Each structure stands twice: as structure tokens, then as C-alpha cells.
Short mmCIF file of C-alpha atoms and ligand atoms in Angstrom, two decimals:
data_model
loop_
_atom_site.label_atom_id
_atom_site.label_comp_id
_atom_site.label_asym_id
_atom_site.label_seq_id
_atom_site.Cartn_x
_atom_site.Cartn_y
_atom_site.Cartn_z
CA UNK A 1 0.00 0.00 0.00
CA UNK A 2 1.30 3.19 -1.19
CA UNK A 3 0.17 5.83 1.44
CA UNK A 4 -0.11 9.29 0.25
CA UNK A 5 -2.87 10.55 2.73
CA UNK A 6 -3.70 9.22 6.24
CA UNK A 7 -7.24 10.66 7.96
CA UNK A 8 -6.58 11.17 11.86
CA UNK A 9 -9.96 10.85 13.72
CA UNK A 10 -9.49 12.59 17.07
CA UNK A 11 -6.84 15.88 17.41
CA UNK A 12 -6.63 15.85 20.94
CA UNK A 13 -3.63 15.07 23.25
CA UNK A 14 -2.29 11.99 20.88
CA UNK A 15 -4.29 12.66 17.67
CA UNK A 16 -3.08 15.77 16.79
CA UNK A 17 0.80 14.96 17.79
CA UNK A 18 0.55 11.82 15.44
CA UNK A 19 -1.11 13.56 12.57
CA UNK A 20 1.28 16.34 13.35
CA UNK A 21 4.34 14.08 12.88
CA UNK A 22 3.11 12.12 9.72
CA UNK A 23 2.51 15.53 7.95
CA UNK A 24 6.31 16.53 8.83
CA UNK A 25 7.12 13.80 6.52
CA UNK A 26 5.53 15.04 4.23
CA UNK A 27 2.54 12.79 3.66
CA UNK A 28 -0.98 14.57 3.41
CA UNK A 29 -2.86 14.44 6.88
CA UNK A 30 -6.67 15.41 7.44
CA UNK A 31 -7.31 15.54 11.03
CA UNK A 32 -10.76 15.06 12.09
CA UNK A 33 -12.91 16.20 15.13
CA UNK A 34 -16.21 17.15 15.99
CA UNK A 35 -14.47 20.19 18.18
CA UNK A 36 -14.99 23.06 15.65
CA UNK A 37 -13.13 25.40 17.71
CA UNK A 38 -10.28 22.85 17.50
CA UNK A 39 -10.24 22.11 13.67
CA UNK A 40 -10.30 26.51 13.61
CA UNK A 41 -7.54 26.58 15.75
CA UNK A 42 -5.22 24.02 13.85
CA UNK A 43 -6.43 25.36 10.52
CA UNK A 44 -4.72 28.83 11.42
CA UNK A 45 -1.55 27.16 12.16
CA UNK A 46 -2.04 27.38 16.28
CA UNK A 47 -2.74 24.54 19.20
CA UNK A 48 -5.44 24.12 21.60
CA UNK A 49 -3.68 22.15 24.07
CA UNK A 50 -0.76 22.63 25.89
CA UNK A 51 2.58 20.21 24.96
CA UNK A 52 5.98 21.20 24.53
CA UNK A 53 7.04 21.72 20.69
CA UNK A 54 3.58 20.76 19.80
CA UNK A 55 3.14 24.08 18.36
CA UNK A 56 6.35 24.44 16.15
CA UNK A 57 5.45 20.94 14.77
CA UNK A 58 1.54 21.89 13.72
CA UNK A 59 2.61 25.34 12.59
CA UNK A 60 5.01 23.91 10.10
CA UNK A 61 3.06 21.05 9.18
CA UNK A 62 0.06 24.02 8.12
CA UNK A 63 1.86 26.72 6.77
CA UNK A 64 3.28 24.12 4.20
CA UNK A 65 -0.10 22.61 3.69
CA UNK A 66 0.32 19.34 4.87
CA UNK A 67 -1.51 19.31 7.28
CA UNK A 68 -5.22 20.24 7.24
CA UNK A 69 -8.57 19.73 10.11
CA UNK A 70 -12.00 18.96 9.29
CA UNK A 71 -15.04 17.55 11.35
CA UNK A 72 -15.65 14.87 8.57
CA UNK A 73 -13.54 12.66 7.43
CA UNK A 74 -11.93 12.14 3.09
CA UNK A 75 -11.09 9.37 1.32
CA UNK A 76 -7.63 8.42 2.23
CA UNK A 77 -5.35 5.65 2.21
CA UNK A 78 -4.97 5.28 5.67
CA UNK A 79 -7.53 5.86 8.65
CA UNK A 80 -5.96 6.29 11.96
CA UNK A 81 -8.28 6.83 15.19
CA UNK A 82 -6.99 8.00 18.23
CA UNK A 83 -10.42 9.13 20.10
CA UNK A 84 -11.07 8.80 24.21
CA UNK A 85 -12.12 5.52 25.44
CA UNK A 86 -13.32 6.46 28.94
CA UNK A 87 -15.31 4.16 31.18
CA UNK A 88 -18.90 4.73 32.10
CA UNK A 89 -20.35 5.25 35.79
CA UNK A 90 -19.74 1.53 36.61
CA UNK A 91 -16.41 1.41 34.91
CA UNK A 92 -17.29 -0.13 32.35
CA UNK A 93 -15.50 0.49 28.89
CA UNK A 94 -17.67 3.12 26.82
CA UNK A 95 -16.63 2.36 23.29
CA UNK A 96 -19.14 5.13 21.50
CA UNK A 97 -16.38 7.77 20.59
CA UNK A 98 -14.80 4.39 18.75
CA UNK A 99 -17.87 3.37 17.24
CA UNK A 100 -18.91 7.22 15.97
CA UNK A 101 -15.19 6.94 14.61
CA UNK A 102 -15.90 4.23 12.61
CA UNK A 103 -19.23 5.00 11.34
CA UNK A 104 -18.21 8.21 10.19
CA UNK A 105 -15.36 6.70 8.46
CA UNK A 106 -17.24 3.36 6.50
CA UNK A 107 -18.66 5.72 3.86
CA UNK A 108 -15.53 7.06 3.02
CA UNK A 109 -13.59 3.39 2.77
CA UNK A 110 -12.15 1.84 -0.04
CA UNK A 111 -10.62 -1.38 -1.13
CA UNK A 112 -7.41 -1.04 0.15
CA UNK A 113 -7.93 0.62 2.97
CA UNK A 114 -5.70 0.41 6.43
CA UNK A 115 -7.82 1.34 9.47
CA UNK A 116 -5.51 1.78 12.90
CA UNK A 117 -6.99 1.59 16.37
CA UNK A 118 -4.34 4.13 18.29
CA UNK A 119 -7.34 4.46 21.56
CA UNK A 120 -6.60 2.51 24.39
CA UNK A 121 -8.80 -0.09 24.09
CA UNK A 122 -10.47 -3.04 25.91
CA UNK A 123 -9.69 -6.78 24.61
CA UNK A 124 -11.61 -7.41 21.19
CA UNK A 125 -12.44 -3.92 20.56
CA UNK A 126 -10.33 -3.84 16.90
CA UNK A 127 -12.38 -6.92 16.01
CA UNK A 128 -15.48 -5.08 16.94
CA UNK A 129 -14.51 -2.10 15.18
CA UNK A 130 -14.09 -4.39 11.81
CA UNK A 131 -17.71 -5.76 12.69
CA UNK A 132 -19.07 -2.09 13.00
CA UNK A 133 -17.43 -1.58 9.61
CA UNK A 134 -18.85 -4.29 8.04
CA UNK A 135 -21.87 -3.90 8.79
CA UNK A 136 -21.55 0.32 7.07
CA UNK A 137 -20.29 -1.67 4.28
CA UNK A 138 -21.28 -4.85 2.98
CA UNK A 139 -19.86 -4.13 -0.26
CA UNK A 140 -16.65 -4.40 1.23
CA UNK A 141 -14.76 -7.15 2.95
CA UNK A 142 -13.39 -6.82 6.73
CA UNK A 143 -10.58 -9.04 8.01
CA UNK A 144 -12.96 -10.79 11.22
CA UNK A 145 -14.70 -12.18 7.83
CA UNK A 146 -12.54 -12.58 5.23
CA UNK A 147 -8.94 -12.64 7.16
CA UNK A 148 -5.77 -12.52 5.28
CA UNK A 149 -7.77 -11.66 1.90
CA UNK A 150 -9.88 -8.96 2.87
CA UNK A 151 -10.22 -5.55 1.03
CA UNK A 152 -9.73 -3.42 4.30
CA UNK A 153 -7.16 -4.03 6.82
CA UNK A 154 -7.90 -3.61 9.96
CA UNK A 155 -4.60 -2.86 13.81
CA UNK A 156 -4.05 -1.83 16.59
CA UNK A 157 -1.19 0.24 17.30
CA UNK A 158 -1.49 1.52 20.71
CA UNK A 159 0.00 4.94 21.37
CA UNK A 160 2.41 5.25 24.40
CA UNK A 161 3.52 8.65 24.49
CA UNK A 162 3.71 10.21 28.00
CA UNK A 163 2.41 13.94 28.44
CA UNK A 164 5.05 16.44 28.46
CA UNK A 165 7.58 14.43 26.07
CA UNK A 166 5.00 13.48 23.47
CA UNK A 167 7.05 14.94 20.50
CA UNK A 168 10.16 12.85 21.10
CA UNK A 169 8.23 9.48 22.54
CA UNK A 170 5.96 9.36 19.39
CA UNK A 171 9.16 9.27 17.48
CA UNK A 172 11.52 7.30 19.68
CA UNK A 173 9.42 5.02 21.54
CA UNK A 174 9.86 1.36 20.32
CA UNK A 175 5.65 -0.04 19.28
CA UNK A 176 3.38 -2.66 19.31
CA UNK A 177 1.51 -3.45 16.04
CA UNK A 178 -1.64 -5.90 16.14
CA UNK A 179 -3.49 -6.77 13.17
CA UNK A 180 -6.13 -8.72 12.97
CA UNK A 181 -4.77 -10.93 10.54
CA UNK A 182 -0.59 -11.11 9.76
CA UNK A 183 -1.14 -9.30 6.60
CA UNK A 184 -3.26 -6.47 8.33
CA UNK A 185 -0.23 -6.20 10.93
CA UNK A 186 2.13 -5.99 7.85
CA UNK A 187 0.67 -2.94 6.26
CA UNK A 188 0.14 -1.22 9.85
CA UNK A 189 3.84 -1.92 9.96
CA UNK A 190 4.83 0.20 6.72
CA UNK A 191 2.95 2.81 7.57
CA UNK A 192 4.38 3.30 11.21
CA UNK A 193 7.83 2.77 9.88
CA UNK A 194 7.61 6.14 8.05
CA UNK A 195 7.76 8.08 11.62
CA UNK A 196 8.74 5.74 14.26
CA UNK A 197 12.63 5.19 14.61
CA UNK A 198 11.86 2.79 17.74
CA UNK A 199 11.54 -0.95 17.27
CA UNK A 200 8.19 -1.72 15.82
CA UNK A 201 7.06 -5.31 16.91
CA UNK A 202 4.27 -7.20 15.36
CA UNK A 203 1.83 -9.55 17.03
CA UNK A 204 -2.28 -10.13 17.13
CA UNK A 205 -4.70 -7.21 17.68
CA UNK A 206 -5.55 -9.10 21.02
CA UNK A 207 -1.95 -9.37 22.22
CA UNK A 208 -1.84 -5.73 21.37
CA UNK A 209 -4.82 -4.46 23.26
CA UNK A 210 -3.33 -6.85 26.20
CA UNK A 211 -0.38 -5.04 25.86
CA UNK A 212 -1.38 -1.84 26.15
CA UNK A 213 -3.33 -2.07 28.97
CA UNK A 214 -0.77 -3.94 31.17
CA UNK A 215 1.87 -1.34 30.62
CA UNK A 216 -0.19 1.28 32.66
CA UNK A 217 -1.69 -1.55 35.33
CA UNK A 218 2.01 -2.46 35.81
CA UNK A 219 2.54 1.63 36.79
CA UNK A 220 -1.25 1.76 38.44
CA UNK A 221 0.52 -1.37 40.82
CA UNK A 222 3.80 0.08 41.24
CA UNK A 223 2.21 3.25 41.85
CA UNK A 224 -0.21 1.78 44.44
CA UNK A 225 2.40 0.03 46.09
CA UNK A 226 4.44 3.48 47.04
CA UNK A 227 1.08 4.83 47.94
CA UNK A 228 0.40 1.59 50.34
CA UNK A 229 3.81 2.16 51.98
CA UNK A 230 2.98 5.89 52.59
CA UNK A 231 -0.18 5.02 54.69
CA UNK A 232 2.23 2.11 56.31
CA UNK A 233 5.23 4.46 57.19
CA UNK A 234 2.59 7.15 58.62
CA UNK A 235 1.16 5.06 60.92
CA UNK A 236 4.41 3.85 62.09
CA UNK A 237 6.20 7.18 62.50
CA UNK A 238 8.84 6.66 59.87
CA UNK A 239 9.52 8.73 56.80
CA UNK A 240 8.54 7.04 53.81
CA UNK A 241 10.54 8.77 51.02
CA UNK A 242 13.42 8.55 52.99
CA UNK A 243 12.46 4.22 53.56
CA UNK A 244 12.10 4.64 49.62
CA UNK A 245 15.12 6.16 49.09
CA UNK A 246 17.29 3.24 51.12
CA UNK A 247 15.21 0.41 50.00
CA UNK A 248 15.86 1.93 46.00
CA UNK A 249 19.75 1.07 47.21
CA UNK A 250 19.11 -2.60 46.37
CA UNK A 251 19.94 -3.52 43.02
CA UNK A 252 17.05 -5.15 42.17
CA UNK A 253 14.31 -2.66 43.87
CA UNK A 254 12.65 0.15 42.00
CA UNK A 255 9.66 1.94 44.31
CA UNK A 256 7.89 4.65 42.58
CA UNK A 257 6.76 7.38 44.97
CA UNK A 258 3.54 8.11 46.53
CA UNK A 259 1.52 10.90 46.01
CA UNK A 260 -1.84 12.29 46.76
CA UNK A 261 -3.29 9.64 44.13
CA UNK A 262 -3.46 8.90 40.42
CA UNK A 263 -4.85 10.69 37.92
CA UNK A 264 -5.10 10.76 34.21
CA UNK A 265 -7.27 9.76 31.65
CA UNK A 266 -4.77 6.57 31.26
CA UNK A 267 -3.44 4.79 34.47
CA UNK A 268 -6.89 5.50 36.73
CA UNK A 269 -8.81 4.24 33.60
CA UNK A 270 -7.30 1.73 31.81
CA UNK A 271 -6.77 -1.43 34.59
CA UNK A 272 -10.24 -1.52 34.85
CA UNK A 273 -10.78 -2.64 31.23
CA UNK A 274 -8.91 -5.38 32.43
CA UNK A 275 -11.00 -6.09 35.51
CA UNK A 276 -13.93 -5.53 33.21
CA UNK A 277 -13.18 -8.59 30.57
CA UNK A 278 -11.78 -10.86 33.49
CA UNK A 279 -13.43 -9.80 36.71
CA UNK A 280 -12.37 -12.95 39.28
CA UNK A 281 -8.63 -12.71 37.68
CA UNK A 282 -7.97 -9.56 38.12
CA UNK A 283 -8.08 -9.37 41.74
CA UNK A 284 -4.61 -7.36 41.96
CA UNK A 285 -5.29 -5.29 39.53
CA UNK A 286 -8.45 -4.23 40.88
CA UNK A 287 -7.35 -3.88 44.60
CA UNK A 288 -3.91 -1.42 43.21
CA UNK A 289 -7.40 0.39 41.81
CA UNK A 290 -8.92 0.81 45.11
CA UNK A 291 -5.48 1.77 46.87
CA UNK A 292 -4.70 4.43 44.75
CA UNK A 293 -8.48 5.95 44.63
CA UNK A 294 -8.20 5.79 48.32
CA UNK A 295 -5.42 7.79 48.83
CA UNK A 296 -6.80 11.38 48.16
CA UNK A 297 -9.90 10.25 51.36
CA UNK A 298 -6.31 9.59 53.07
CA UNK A 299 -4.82 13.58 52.38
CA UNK A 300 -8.46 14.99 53.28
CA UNK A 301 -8.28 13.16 56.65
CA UNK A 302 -4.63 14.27 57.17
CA UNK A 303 -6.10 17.85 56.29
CA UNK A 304 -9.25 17.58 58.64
CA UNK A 305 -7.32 16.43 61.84
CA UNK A 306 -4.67 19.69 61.42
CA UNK A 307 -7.94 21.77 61.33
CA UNK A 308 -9.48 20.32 64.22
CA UNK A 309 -6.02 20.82 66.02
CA UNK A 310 -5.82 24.06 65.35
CA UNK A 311 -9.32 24.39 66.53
CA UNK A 312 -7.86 22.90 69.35
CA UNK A 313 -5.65 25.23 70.10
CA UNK A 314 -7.73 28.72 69.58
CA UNK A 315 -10.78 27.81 69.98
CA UNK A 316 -12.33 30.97 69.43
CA UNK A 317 -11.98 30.20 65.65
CA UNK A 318 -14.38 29.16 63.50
CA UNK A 319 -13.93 27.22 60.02
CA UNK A 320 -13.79 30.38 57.96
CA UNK A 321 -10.98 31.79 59.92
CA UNK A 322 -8.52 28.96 58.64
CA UNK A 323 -6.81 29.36 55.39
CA UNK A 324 -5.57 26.19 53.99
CA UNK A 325 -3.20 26.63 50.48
CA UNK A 326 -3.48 24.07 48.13
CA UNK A 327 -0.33 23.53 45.79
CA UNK A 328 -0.98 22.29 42.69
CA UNK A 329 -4.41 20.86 40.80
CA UNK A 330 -3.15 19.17 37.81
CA UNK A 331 -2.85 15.19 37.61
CA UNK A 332 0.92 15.73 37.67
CA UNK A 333 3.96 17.80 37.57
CA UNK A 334 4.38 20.54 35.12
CA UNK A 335 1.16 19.93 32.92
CA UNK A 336 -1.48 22.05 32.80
CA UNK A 337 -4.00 18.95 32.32
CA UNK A 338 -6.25 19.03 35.25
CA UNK A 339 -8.09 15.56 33.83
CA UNK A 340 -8.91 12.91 36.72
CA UNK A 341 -6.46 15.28 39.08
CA UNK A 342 -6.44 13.93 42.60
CA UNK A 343 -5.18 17.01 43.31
CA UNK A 344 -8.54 18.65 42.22
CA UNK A 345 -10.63 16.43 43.88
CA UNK A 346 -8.85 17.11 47.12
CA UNK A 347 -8.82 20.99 46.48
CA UNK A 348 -12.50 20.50 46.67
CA UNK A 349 -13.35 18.81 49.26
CA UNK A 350 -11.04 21.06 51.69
CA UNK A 351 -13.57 24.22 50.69
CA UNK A 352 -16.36 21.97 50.88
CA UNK A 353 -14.95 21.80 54.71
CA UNK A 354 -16.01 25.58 54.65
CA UNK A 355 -12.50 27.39 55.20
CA UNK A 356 -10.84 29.55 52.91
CA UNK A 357 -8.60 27.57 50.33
CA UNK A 358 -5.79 29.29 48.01
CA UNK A 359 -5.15 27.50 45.31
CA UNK A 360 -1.33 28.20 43.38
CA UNK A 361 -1.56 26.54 40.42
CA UNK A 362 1.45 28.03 37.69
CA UNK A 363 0.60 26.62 34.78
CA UNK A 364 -3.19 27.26 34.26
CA UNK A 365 -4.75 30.73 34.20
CA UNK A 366 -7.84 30.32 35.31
CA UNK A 367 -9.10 27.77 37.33
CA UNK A 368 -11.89 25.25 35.99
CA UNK A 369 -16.03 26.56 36.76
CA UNK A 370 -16.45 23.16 38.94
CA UNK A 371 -13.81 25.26 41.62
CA UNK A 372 -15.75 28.25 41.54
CA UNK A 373 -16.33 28.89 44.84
CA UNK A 374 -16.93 31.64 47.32
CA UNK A 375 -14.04 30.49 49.76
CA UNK A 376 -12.26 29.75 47.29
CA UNK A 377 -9.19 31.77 44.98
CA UNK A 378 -6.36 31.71 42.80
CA UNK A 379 -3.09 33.12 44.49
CA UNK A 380 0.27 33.27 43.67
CA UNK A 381 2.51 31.40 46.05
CA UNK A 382 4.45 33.91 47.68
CA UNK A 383 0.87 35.11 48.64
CA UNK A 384 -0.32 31.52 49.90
CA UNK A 385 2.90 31.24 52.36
CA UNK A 386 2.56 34.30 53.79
CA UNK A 387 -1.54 33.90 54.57
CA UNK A 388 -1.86 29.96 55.21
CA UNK A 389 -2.43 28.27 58.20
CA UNK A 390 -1.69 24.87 56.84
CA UNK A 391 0.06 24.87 53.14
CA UNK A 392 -0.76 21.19 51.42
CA UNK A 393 1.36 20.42 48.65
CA UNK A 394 -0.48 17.93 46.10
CA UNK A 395 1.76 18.13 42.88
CA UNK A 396 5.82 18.67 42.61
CA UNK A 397 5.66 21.49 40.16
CA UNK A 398 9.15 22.94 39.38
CA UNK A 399 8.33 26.46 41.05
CA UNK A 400 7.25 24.63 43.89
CA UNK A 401 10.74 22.48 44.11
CA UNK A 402 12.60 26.02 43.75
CA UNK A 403 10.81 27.34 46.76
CA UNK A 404 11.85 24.19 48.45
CA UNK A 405 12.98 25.75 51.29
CA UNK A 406 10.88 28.83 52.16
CA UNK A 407 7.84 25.97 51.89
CA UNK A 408 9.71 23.91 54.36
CA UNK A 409 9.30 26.01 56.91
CA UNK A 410 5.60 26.13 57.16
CA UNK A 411 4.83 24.55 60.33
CA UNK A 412 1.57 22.85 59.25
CA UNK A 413 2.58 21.64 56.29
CA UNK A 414 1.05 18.25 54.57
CA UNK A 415 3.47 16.99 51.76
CA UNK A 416 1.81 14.53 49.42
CA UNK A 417 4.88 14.02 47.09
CA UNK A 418 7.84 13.99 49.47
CA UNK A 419 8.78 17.62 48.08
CA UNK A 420 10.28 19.05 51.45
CA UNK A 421 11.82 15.23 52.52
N1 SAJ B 501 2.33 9.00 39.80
C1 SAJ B 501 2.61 8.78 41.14
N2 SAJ B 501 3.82 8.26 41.47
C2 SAJ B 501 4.75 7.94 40.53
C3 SAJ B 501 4.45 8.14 39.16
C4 SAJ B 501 3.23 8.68 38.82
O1 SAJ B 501 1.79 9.06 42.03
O2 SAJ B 501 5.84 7.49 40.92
C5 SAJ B 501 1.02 9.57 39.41
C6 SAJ B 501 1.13 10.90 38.65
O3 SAJ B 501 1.26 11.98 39.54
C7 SAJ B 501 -0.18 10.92 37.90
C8 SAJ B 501 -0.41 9.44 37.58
O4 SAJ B 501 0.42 8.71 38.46
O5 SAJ B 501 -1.25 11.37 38.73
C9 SAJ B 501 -0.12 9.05 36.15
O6 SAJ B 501 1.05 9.70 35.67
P1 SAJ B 501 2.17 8.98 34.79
O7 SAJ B 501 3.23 9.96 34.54
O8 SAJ B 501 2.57 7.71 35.45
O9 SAJ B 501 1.41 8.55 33.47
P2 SAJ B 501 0.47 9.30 32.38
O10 SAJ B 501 -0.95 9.00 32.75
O11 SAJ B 501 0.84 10.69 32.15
O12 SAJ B 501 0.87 8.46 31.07
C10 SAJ B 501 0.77 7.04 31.07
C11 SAJ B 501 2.09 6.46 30.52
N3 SAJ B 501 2.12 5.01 30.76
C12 SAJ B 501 3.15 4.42 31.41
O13 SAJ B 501 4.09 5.03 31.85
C13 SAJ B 501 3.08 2.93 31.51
C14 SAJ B 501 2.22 6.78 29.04
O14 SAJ B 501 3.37 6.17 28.48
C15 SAJ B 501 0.97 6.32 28.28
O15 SAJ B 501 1.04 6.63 26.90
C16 SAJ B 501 -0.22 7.04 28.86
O16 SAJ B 501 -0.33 6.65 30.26
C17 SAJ B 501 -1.46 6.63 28.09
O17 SAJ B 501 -1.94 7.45 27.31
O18 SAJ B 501 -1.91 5.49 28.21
#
């Protein structure tokens, strides 16, 4: 297959990098959403989410008319669809964005054709995405039907990149092909070897999905394991990041840290797709799940017994007279993604304890409508030392690191992420 245009369904945090990176090579690249104010944005050459060198890369990729965004997809040669695949209230996969992908791509199709799967995705999901195509297009024949013969080929390629680094990591990172039949994995393998300079390994669209999804359960346990110690080392007096530290001096040991919990759309979402196609196996899995979920419940208690002691200890106070600074909201350091952000959820549940919360967050400039409070503001940090009574430090931002030391000597001072130890 000789690919001269590729449609990207989805510009959001991996879409628009990928299509991005296959129109620096100078293949055509039609990036799809149903955003408008997205496909405006990218049209003029600008981003509309934040990502280190994102911006140079898109900007080159338009002005030289390679790149181009549209809410409905164009014939290409190659479909690639990178859309969310959250889970619904009882954490259950919620395949529509997939399905409304591959709807609005079937009328488009043509013998051919190479349709990638880039979304996270539960086991059996690129199978079901040849069914929904085949049953758009009966004229056509689908590789769950017609297998190594069929007109349209049908992968998975699961995209690894890690926010903040996505630029080099689409490039560099070795990947994981699946097709649904060898020769679908073949052609899925062509393509990727246009961009990729990392190892790109072939297998089954099942192995691939499997794949995928135990790369960030293996960080969801790791993670949950640091966070497990944390609640451990608290109870028994000792300091946990230092315990880290020593126990890292083993050759063979590798802790992560804890933190106030995980967020994401990826590591807090994606075990549970496991857990969902093989509930009574994944009992690990599931219970790393609960840990880390847990752990922000675990920071609001810490939070709520240095109120009441302060309580304790002027009682003439009420709950309005205590300032509490939060520091930090997004899911992690230096982002300004506030998706899934333990972090946020913690922020608001310490002003739905009634006191005056400060929230110093450096790389968003206004904070999201769901913290629009009364008791609740924006400040800069010098501002939140000077007027909290207990500082609470939820994400390890660089300007937070720099201040190290002024923050260090707050004396009611809760440090999720081991910034001060
Ligand atoms: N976290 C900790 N302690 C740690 C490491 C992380 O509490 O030691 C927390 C972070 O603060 C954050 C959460 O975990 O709240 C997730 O952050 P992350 O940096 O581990 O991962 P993501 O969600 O940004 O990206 C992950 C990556 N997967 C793995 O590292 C296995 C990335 O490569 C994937 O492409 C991405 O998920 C995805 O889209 O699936």
C-alpha cells in the first residue's frame, strides 16, 4: 500500500501529535474532530492544548499545507483513530467515541484501505470495530470475515507517548503493532515505519490491546504500592521517602513514589478494562485500583485532623478563619491537564470543609467553573505562604521544588509528594 494521505480521527492530546508528525514527513494528513473550535484553531496554524514543541510541529506542518482539520472525514489511504475511550459510571469500557469513529469513516472506505486503532482499548475492541465496519459496508470485505484476503485491513497500534515528552516518545518510543490478521499487521507496519525510529514489533490485535493495557496496570501497581507504603510508614512514624530512598539502594528494587493519588485519563482508567473482561482474575489489579483511589480520602483526613487541632488550640476560631493553600491541581507535575487530578478532587473537598482555600496553580490561568467557589481563589505562592495556616502540597511542580525551602518552613505543612523530605 502506497500511502499518500492518512485521515486522523481525534486531534486531541495523541491525535493531533501523530497527525502532526506524519505531515512533517511530508505525507498529506486530514485531522478530524467534531471540536470546531479545535479544527479553527489548527487550521490557522495554532494549538489548543498545551505540549511542549507541539506548536512548532503543527505550525510547520500548516503553513506548508500538509496538514489540514476537518469535522468529517476524506477518502484516504490510511484511517488512523486516536479518540477517548473512557469508562462509564460503573467502569465499564464506553466504546461510542470508537464506534462514531468508525461510522463516520465506512462511507468514506475503499478497497485497500488500512484502518488503525491508536485508543486505548479493551480486549476485542479492533475486532469489533471491523464488525461495525462491516456492517456500514457490505460491499466491502473486513478481516474478522474474510482474514488474510480482505479488502480493508484492519490494527491496533497503541500509542504510548507520556504527556510532556509526546514529540520525542511518538518518534523514539519502540511499538506494538496488532493486526487482525498477519497481513493487516504488515501494512500497519509500513505505515508506522515512516515516523517511528523505535523498534516496531508485530503480534495479534488481542496481544496488542493486552499489551497496552498492562503497561499502565504495571505503573497503576507500582504506583499503588508506594502509595500503600505511605499510609504504612505514617502510621508507624517513619519517613517514607526517605524508607524509599534506602530500599531503592538494592539492586534489584525500584519503588515509585507516593503521592496524593493517580490521575489521568490513562493509568486510573485503563486497569479496569482489564477487571472488566476478566473480573475474578484480576483481583490485583483491581485492589492497586482501590489503593490508589483511596489515597486522596487519606490527604483529606490528614487535612481535617490539622484543622481540628488548630481548633484545638484557639478555639475561638471558626472554620472560615482557617486558610488552607493548596499547591498544585493538575494530575501531575508541570502539565497544565487538570483531567482525573487527585489534586482537584482534594482541592474540593477542603472548601467543601467551609475554610478559605488558596489554590497556586502556575501553569493554568484560570481555574476550571467546577472550583468556583466563594471560599475559594487563585493566588500566587508567595501570597499563599505568607496567609496559610496549613500549606498542602499535592503536585511537585518545578516552582514549587525552587521554593523548596521557604515551603519547608511552614509549620503545618502536609506533603503529598515527598517535596520538602
Ligand atoms: N504518579 C505517582 N507516582 C509515581 C508516578 C506517577 O503518584 O511514581 C502519578 C502521577 O502523579 C499521575 C499518575 O500517576 O497522577 C499518572 O502519571 P504517569 O506519569 O505515570 O502517566 P500518564 O498517565 O501521564 O501516562 C501514562 C504512561 N504510561 C506508562 O508510563 C506505563 C504513558 O506512556 C501512556 O502513553 C499514557 O499513560 C497513556 O496514554 O496510556
Amino acid at each position: 500500500m502506497n500511502v499518500s494521505k492518512i485521515v486522523v480521527m481525534g486531534l486531541g492530546y495523541v491525535g493531533l501529535p501523530t497527525a502532526a508528525v506524519f505531515a512533517s514527513r511530508r505525507i498529506q494528513v486530514l485531522g478530524v474532530d467534531v471540536n470546531q473550535q479545535a479544527v479553527d484553531t489548527i487550521n490557522r496554524g495554532e494549538i489548543h492544548i498545551v505540549e511542549p514543541s507541539l506548536d512548532i510541529v503543527v505550525r510547520a506542518a500548516v503553513t506548508e499545507g500538509y496538514l489540514k482539520a476537518a469535522t468529517q472525514p476524506e477518502p484516504a489511504d490510511a484511517f488512523l483513530i486516536a479518540v477517548p475511550t473512557p469508562f462509564k459510571d460503573d467502569k465499564v469500557p464506553d466504546l461510542a467515541y470508537v464506534e462514531s469513529s468508525a461510522r463516520a469513516i465506512a462511507p468514506v472506505l475503499a478497497a485497500g484501505n488500512l484502518v488503525v486503532l491508536e485508543s486505548t482499548s479493551p480486549v476485542g475492541t479492533s475486532e469489533q470495530l471491523s464488525a461495525w465496519l462491516a456492517e456500514e459496508r457490505p460491499d466491502l470485505t473486513f478481516p474478522h470475515q474474510a482474514g488474510d484476503a480482505s479488502d480493508i485491513r484492519i490494527a491496533h497500534c497503541p500509542e504510548r507517548v507520556l504527556p510532556g515528552q509526546v514529540i520525542r516518545e511518538l518518534v523514539e518510543n519502540d511499538r506494538v503493532i496488532g493486526g487482525i490478521t498477519p497481513t493487516c499487521a504488515t501494512e500497519a507496519l509500513k505505515l508506522y515505519k515512516k515516523v517511528v525510529q523505535g523498534d516496531c514489533i508485530t503480534t495479534t490485535a488481542r496481544t496488542a490491546e493486552m499489551a497496552k493495557l498492562t503497561e499502565n496496570s504495571f505503573r497503576d501497581i507500582n504506583i499503588a504500592f508506594a502509595n500503600e507504603l505511605s499510609l504504612i510508614c505514617d502510621r508507624l512514624d517513619i519517613n517514607v521517602w526517605e524508607m524509599i530512598r534506602l530500599a531503592n539502594r538494592h539492586p534489584r528494587v525500584n519503588i515509585l513514589s507516593p503521592g496524593p493519588g493517580v490521575g489521568g485519563h490513562c493509568i486510573a482508567v485503563d486497569p479496569w478494562f482489564i477487571v472488566d473482561s476478566a473480573p475474578e482474575q484480576a483481583r490485583l489489579i483491581r485492589l492497586a485500583r482501590e489503593v490508589n483511589d483511596h489515597k486522596p480520602d487519606w490527604v483529606l483526613q490528614k487535612v481535617t485532623g490539622m484543622m481540628e487541632a488548630l481548633h484545638r488550640d484557639l478555639p475561638g476560631r471558626t472554620r472560615q478563619d482557617i486558610k488552607v493553600a493548596c499547591l498544585g491541581v493538575a494530575f501531575k507535575p508541570d502539565i497544565d491537564d487538570l483531567r482525573e487530578s487527585p489534586a482537584l478532587k482534594i482541592t474540593r473537598a477542603i472548601a467543601e470543609l467551609g475554610c478559605q482555600v488558596l489554590v497556586v496553580e502556575p501553569n493554568v490561568r484560570t481555574l476550571p467553573d467546577h472550583l468556583s467557589r466563594p471560599n475559594l481563589r487563585k493566588a500566587s505562592l508567595v501570597e499563599a505562604l505568607e496567609e496559610a495556616d496549613i500549606v498542602c502540597i499535592l503536585v511537585r511542580h518545578k516552582p514549587f521544588t525552587e521554593a523548596r525551602n521557604e515551603i519547608k518552613r511552614i509549620p503545618q505543612l502536609i506533603d503529598t509528594v515527598g517535596l520538602v523530605n
